[in-house]
Coordinates of C-alpha atoms and ligand atoms in Angstrom, one line a residue:
M1 CA -0.1 0.0 0.1
D2 CA 1.4 3.3 -0.6
L3 CA 1.3 6.1 1.9
P4 CA -1.1 8.7 1.3
I5 CA 0.0 12.4 0.5
G6 CA -2.2 13.7 3.2
W7 CA -3.7 12.8 6.4
L8 CA -7.2 11.1 6.3
E9 CA -8.8 13.0 9.0
P10 CA -7.9 16.6 10.4
V11 CA -4.9 16.9 12.5
V12 CA -5.4 18.2 16.0
R13 CA -2.2 19.4 17.9
V14 CA -2.2 18.2 21.5
Q15 CA -0.5 21.4 22.7
T16 CA -3.8 23.2 21.3
L17 CA -5.8 20.8 23.5
S18 CA -3.7 21.1 26.4
D19 CA -3.8 25.1 26.0
T20 CA -7.7 25.1 26.1
G21 CA -7.5 24.4 29.9
S22 CA -10.2 21.9 29.7
P23 CA -10.4 19.3 32.7
V24 CA -11.0 16.7 30.5
I25 CA -9.2 15.1 27.4
P26 CA -11.1 14.1 24.3
D27 CA -12.0 10.4 24.0
R28 CA -9.9 9.9 21.2
Y29 CA -6.8 9.9 23.8
I30 CA -8.3 7.6 26.3
K31 CA -6.6 4.3 26.5
P32 CA -8.2 0.9 26.9
L33 CA -8.1 0.1 30.9
V34 CA -5.1 -2.4 30.4
Q35 CA -2.8 0.1 28.9
R36 CA -3.3 2.8 31.5
P37 CA -0.6 4.1 33.6
S38 CA -0.8 3.0 37.3
F39 CA 0.2 5.8 39.6
N40 CA 0.9 3.5 42.6
T41 CA 1.8 5.6 45.4
Q42 CA 4.7 3.1 46.3
S43 CA 7.5 4.5 43.9
H44 CA 9.9 2.2 42.6
S45 CA 13.5 2.7 43.4
Q46 CA 14.9 0.8 40.4
N47 CA 16.6 2.6 37.6
I48 CA 18.2 1.5 34.3
P49 CA 22.1 1.0 34.6
I50 CA 24.2 4.1 34.3
I51 CA 27.3 3.5 32.7
D52 CA 30.3 6.1 32.9
L53 CA 32.1 5.6 29.8
Y54 CA 35.2 7.8 31.0
E55 CA 37.4 4.9 31.6
L56 CA 36.9 3.4 28.1
T57 CA 39.3 6.1 26.7
N58 CA 41.2 6.9 29.8
G59 CA 41.6 3.8 31.6
S60 CA 43.9 1.0 32.0
A61 CA 43.1 -2.2 29.9
T62 CA 41.4 -3.8 33.0
A63 CA 39.2 -0.5 33.7
Q64 CA 38.2 -0.5 30.0
K65 CA 37.2 -4.0 29.9
A66 CA 34.9 -3.5 33.1
V67 CA 33.1 -0.7 31.3
M68 CA 32.8 -3.1 28.1
D69 CA 31.3 -5.6 30.5
Q70 CA 28.7 -3.2 32.2
I71 CA 27.6 -2.4 28.4
S72 CA 27.2 -6.1 27.7
I73 CA 25.0 -6.9 30.5
A74 CA 23.2 -3.7 29.9
C75 CA 22.5 -4.8 26.5
R76 CA 21.4 -8.3 27.3
E77 CA 19.5 -7.8 30.5
W78 CA 17.9 -4.4 29.9
G79 CA 18.3 -3.1 26.2
F80 CA 18.5 0.3 28.0
F81 CA 21.3 2.2 29.9
Q82 CA 22.3 5.7 30.6
V83 CA 25.8 6.8 29.6
L84 CA 28.0 9.6 31.3
N85 CA 30.9 11.0 29.7
H86 CA 29.7 10.2 26.4
G87 CA 31.9 13.0 24.9
I88 CA 29.0 15.4 24.2
S89 CA 29.5 18.7 26.0
D90 CA 27.1 19.8 28.8
E91 CA 26.7 23.1 26.7
L92 CA 25.6 21.2 23.7
V93 CA 23.4 18.8 25.6
D94 CA 21.6 21.7 27.2
G95 CA 21.7 23.7 24.3
A96 CA 20.0 21.0 22.1
R97 CA 17.1 20.7 24.7
E98 CA 16.6 24.3 25.1
V99 CA 16.5 25.3 21.5
W100 CA 13.7 22.6 20.9
K101 CA 11.8 23.7 23.8
E102 CA 11.8 27.3 22.2
F103 CA 10.7 25.8 19.0
F104 CA 7.6 24.4 20.5
H105 CA 6.9 27.7 22.4
Q106 CA 6.5 29.6 19.2
P107 CA 3.1 30.4 17.7
M108 CA 1.1 27.7 16.2
E109 CA 1.3 29.6 12.6
V110 CA 5.2 29.1 12.7
K111 CA 5.0 25.5 13.5
Q112 CA 2.2 24.6 11.0
D113 CA 4.6 26.0 8.2
Y114 CA 6.4 22.5 8.9
A115 CA 3.4 20.4 9.2
N116 CA 4.4 16.7 8.2
T117 CA 2.6 14.5 5.9
P118 CA 2.4 10.4 6.3
N119 CA 4.5 10.2 3.2
T120 CA 8.0 10.9 4.9
Y121 CA 6.7 12.1 8.4
E122 CA 9.4 14.8 7.9
G123 CA 8.2 18.0 10.0
Y124 CA 5.8 18.8 12.7
G125 CA 3.6 16.1 13.5
S126 CA 0.8 14.9 16.2
R127 CA 0.2 11.2 15.2
L128 CA 2.0 8.0 14.0
G129 CA 0.1 5.7 11.7
I130 CA -2.8 6.7 9.4
Q131 CA -5.8 4.7 10.4
K132 CA -9.0 6.7 10.8
G133 CA -10.6 7.1 14.3
A134 CA -7.2 5.4 16.0
I135 CA -6.8 6.0 19.5
L136 CA -3.9 8.8 19.6
D137 CA -1.1 9.6 22.2
W138 CA -0.7 12.8 23.9
N139 CA 2.1 14.3 22.1
D140 CA 3.1 16.6 19.0
Y141 CA 6.8 15.7 17.5
F142 CA 9.1 17.3 15.2
F143 CA 11.0 14.7 13.0
L144 CA 13.8 15.5 10.5
Y145 CA 16.5 13.4 8.6
Y146 CA 20.3 14.1 9.1
L147 CA 21.7 10.9 7.2
P148 CA 21.9 9.6 4.6
S149 CA 22.9 13.0 3.2
K150 CA 20.6 13.0 0.2
L151 CA 17.8 13.1 2.8
K152 CA 18.9 16.1 4.9
D153 CA 17.4 19.1 3.8
H154 CA 17.8 22.1 6.0
N155 CA 14.8 23.9 4.5
K156 CA 12.6 21.1 6.3
W157 CA 14.3 22.2 9.8
P158 CA 12.8 24.9 11.6
S159 CA 14.4 28.4 10.6
Q160 CA 13.5 29.7 14.1
P161 CA 14.8 30.0 16.7
P162 CA 17.9 31.5 15.0
F163 CA 20.4 28.8 16.1
L164 CA 18.2 25.8 15.8
R165 CA 19.9 24.2 12.5
D166 CA 23.5 24.9 13.8
V167 CA 22.9 23.2 17.2
V168 CA 21.1 20.2 15.5
E169 CA 23.9 20.0 13.2
E170 CA 26.5 19.9 15.8
Y171 CA 24.5 17.8 18.2
S172 CA 23.9 15.1 15.2
K173 CA 27.4 15.1 14.5
E174 CA 28.3 13.9 18.1
I175 CA 25.5 11.7 18.0
V176 CA 26.6 9.8 15.0
R177 CA 30.2 9.5 16.3
L178 CA 28.9 8.2 19.4
G179 CA 26.6 5.6 17.6
K180 CA 29.7 4.4 15.4
D181 CA 31.9 4.0 18.7
L182 CA 29.0 1.9 20.3
L183 CA 28.3 -0.4 17.2
R184 CA 32.2 -1.3 17.5
I185 CA 31.9 -1.7 21.1
F186 CA 29.0 -4.0 20.7
S187 CA 30.7 -6.1 18.0
I188 CA 33.8 -6.7 20.2
N189 CA 31.6 -7.8 23.0
L190 CA 29.6 -10.0 20.7
G191 CA 32.9 -11.9 19.6
L192 CA 32.5 -10.4 16.2
Q193 CA 35.0 -8.5 13.9
E194 CA 35.0 -4.9 15.3
D195 CA 33.4 -3.6 12.2
Y196 CA 30.7 -6.1 12.0
L197 CA 27.7 -4.2 12.7
Q198 CA 28.8 -1.1 11.2
G199 CA 29.2 -3.2 8.0
A200 CA 25.7 -4.9 8.7
F201 CA 24.1 -1.3 9.1
G202 CA 25.3 -0.7 5.3
G203 CA 28.8 0.8 6.1
D204 CA 29.0 4.6 6.1
D205 CA 25.7 5.2 4.4
I206 CA 23.6 4.7 7.6
G207 CA 20.6 6.6 8.7
A208 CA 20.3 9.1 11.3
C209 CA 17.1 11.0 12.1
L210 CA 15.9 12.9 14.9
R211 CA 12.4 12.9 16.6
V212 CA 11.9 15.6 19.1
N213 CA 8.8 14.8 21.2
F214 CA 6.8 17.4 23.0
Y215 CA 4.4 16.3 26.0
P216 CA 2.2 19.1 26.9
K217 CA 0.7 19.1 30.5
C218 CA -2.5 16.7 30.6
P219 CA -5.5 17.1 32.9
Q220 CA -6.2 13.2 33.0
P221 CA -2.7 11.8 32.9
D222 CA -4.2 8.5 34.3
L223 CA -6.3 7.9 31.4
T224 CA -3.8 8.3 28.5
L225 CA -0.1 7.9 27.7
G226 CA 2.3 10.5 25.9
L227 CA 3.6 7.4 23.8
S228 CA 2.3 3.9 23.8
S229 CA 4.1 1.1 24.6
H230 CA 6.3 0.1 21.8
S231 CA 9.9 -0.9 20.8
D232 CA 12.1 1.3 18.7
P233 CA 12.1 -0.3 15.0
G234 CA 15.5 1.0 14.0
G235 CA 19.1 0.1 15.0
M236 CA 19.6 1.8 18.4
T237 CA 18.5 5.1 19.9
F238 CA 20.0 8.0 21.8
L239 CA 17.4 9.7 24.0
L240 CA 18.1 13.1 25.5
P241 CA 15.4 13.2 28.3
D242 CA 13.9 16.3 30.0
E243 CA 15.9 16.6 33.5
N244 CA 13.1 18.4 35.3
V245 CA 10.2 15.9 34.2
S246 CA 10.3 12.1 34.5
G247 CA 8.1 10.3 32.2
L248 CA 9.8 7.6 30.1
Q249 CA 9.1 3.8 31.5
V250 CA 10.8 0.7 30.6
R251 CA 9.6 -2.5 30.8
K252 CA 11.4 -5.1 33.2
G253 CA 9.4 -8.3 33.2
D254 CA 6.2 -7.5 34.3
E255 CA 6.9 -4.3 35.6
W256 CA 7.6 -0.7 34.3
I257 CA 10.3 1.0 35.7
T258 CA 10.3 4.8 35.8
V259 CA 13.7 6.3 34.5
K260 CA 15.4 8.5 36.5
P261 CA 17.8 10.7 34.3
A262 CA 21.3 11.4 35.4
R263 CA 22.5 14.9 34.8
H264 CA 23.8 15.4 31.2
A265 CA 23.4 11.6 30.6
I266 CA 22.2 10.2 27.1
I267 CA 19.9 7.0 27.5
V268 CA 20.9 4.2 24.8
N269 CA 18.6 1.9 23.9
I270 CA 18.6 -1.2 21.5
G271 CA 16.2 -1.2 18.7
D272 CA 14.6 -4.3 16.8
Q273 CA 17.1 -4.2 13.8
I274 CA 20.0 -5.0 16.6
Q275 CA 17.8 -7.6 18.3
V276 CA 17.6 -9.3 14.8
L277 CA 21.4 -8.8 13.9
T278 CA 22.3 -10.3 17.3
N279 CA 19.9 -13.3 17.1
G280 CA 18.1 -12.2 20.3
N281 CA 21.1 -11.7 22.4
Y282 CA 20.5 -7.9 22.6
K283 CA 17.1 -7.0 23.7
S284 CA 14.8 -4.2 22.0
V285 CA 12.8 -3.4 25.1
E286 CA 9.3 -2.1 25.2
H287 CA 9.0 1.3 26.6
R288 CA 6.2 4.2 27.0
V289 CA 6.0 7.7 28.2
I290 CA 3.5 8.9 31.1
V291 CA 2.3 12.5 31.1
N292 CA 2.0 15.1 33.7
P293 CA -0.8 17.4 34.9
D294 CA 1.4 20.3 35.9
K295 CA 4.6 20.1 33.8
E296 CA 5.1 19.5 30.1
R297 CA 8.1 17.7 28.8
V298 CA 10.4 17.6 25.9
S299 CA 12.8 14.7 24.8
L300 CA 15.1 14.3 21.9
A301 CA 15.1 10.8 20.2
Y302 CA 18.1 10.1 17.9
F303 CA 17.4 7.1 15.7
F304 CA 20.3 5.3 14.3
N305 CA 19.3 2.8 11.7
P306 CA 20.6 0.7 8.9
K307 CA 20.8 1.8 5.4
S308 CA 17.2 1.1 4.2
D309 CA 17.7 -1.5 1.6
V310 CA 20.4 -3.8 3.2
L311 CA 19.0 -7.2 4.3
I312 CA 19.1 -7.6 8.1
K313 CA 19.3 -11.0 9.5
P314 CA 21.1 -12.7 12.4
A315 CA 25.0 -13.0 12.2
T316 CA 26.1 -16.3 11.3
E317 CA 28.7 -16.3 14.3
L318 CA 25.5 -16.1 16.7
V319 CA 23.4 -18.8 14.9
T320 CA 24.2 -22.2 16.5
S321 CA 22.4 -25.5 16.5
T322 CA 21.2 -24.8 20.0
K323 CA 20.3 -21.2 19.2
P324 CA 18.8 -21.1 15.4
A325 CA 18.1 -18.2 13.7
L326 CA 15.2 -16.7 15.2
Y327 CA 14.2 -14.2 12.6
Q328 CA 13.7 -14.1 8.9
P329 CA 15.8 -11.3 6.7
M330 CA 14.1 -8.2 6.1
T331 CA 15.3 -4.9 4.9
Y332 CA 14.7 -2.1 7.4
G333 CA 12.8 -0.1 4.8
E334 CA 10.2 -3.0 4.6
Y335 CA 10.1 -3.3 8.2
R336 CA 9.5 0.4 8.9
R337 CA 6.5 0.5 6.6
F338 CA 4.4 -1.4 9.0
I339 CA 5.0 1.1 11.8
R340 CA 4.2 4.2 9.0
T341 CA 0.7 2.6 8.3
D342 CA -0.4 1.1 11.8
G343 CA 1.5 3.2 14.2
L344 CA 3.9 1.6 16.8
Q345 CA 2.3 -1.3 18.7
G346 CA 4.3 -3.0 21.1
K347 CA 6.8 -5.7 19.9
S348 CA 4.0 -7.1 17.4
Q349 CA 6.2 -6.2 14.2
L350 CA 9.2 -7.9 15.6
E351 CA 7.1 -10.9 16.5
S352 CA 5.9 -11.1 12.7
L353 CA 9.6 -11.7 11.7
K354 CA 9.9 -14.6 13.9
S355 CA 10.9 -18.0 12.1
S356 CA 8.4 -20.5 12.5
Ligands
LIG1 C1 10.6 7.7 21.0 C2 10.7 7.2 22.9 C3 10.6 8.4 24.9 C4 10.7 9.6 25.6 O1 10.6 8.7 20.8 O2 10.8 6.6 20.6 O3 10.7 6.3 23.2 O4 11.1 9.8 26.6 N1 10.8 8.4 23.4 O5 10.2 10.6 24.8
LIG2 NI1 11.1 4.9 21.7

């Protein structure tokens, strides 16, 4: 099915709904009971692992190995971790978050100039998936491409606030550097050639795109979600969270762990394509976002993806007689089309790739 050039029903900005000050949310945002967040009074003390990368470049061989091991365990058991001393300066981290907050606080007419369509999703959006009458999430977003270079178009990035494009350029360059470093670390940890995963992603011509999420205040946070439960479809994600407002929850068994962001940390998570490439050794874990009655929240999710036309399949070294290939080969481009038509739905897309 070709994606339509326009939305099949009018687009409503969540920010506009929030700004009306109404004490109730429209029915379309009310989730079925089983999906609603539980705000139990007993708050959980658990957090995802926090890994300091400092020793990786500065430490002894033993210290380096210790960090590598922490990363390995986090990829296998959590699919999520926060990194400190990731090489991106505090100023750049704060600047990137700040410039996007400013973007969302501009008048609606300014943002509407960038309104997106289902075809590429690039620009200012308020939903994922095209189904008419679907239940929606409580967020607006801005989506843009950085790599491959042929998809990068500065004219589609906001021209205001004035420094936004420069800040996004600088931040993107750092994220791609970090992404390549981590692919090498993952490859070594898996016992593969150190350039294996980078090669499997398509070499230098990888994909990198940014989704900036804006979660407005919500008068009935117990009935809805900022982002429904999903696993990230791509390779891996670098999330810059809002340090003032928590909201990201990660599934651990039957529980939802609310992430407590460390200062200036970047959250890394494994996406579906790395789960396939590692034959399930690394986990692409479900996560979701809860919203807040008093505070809005901004996050920058940078998706680091394989080239869209290379076949993604389990590495032969990780396929054994006791652990046969769990997934059938598919390109990331094909895989992504499910999400663009149906929206994110837990881990159902990945399940559909399972070899029978
Ligand atoms: C995402 C995502 C989490 C957040 O954009 O895929 O999971 O905290 N975002 O906004
Ligand atoms: Ni996500």
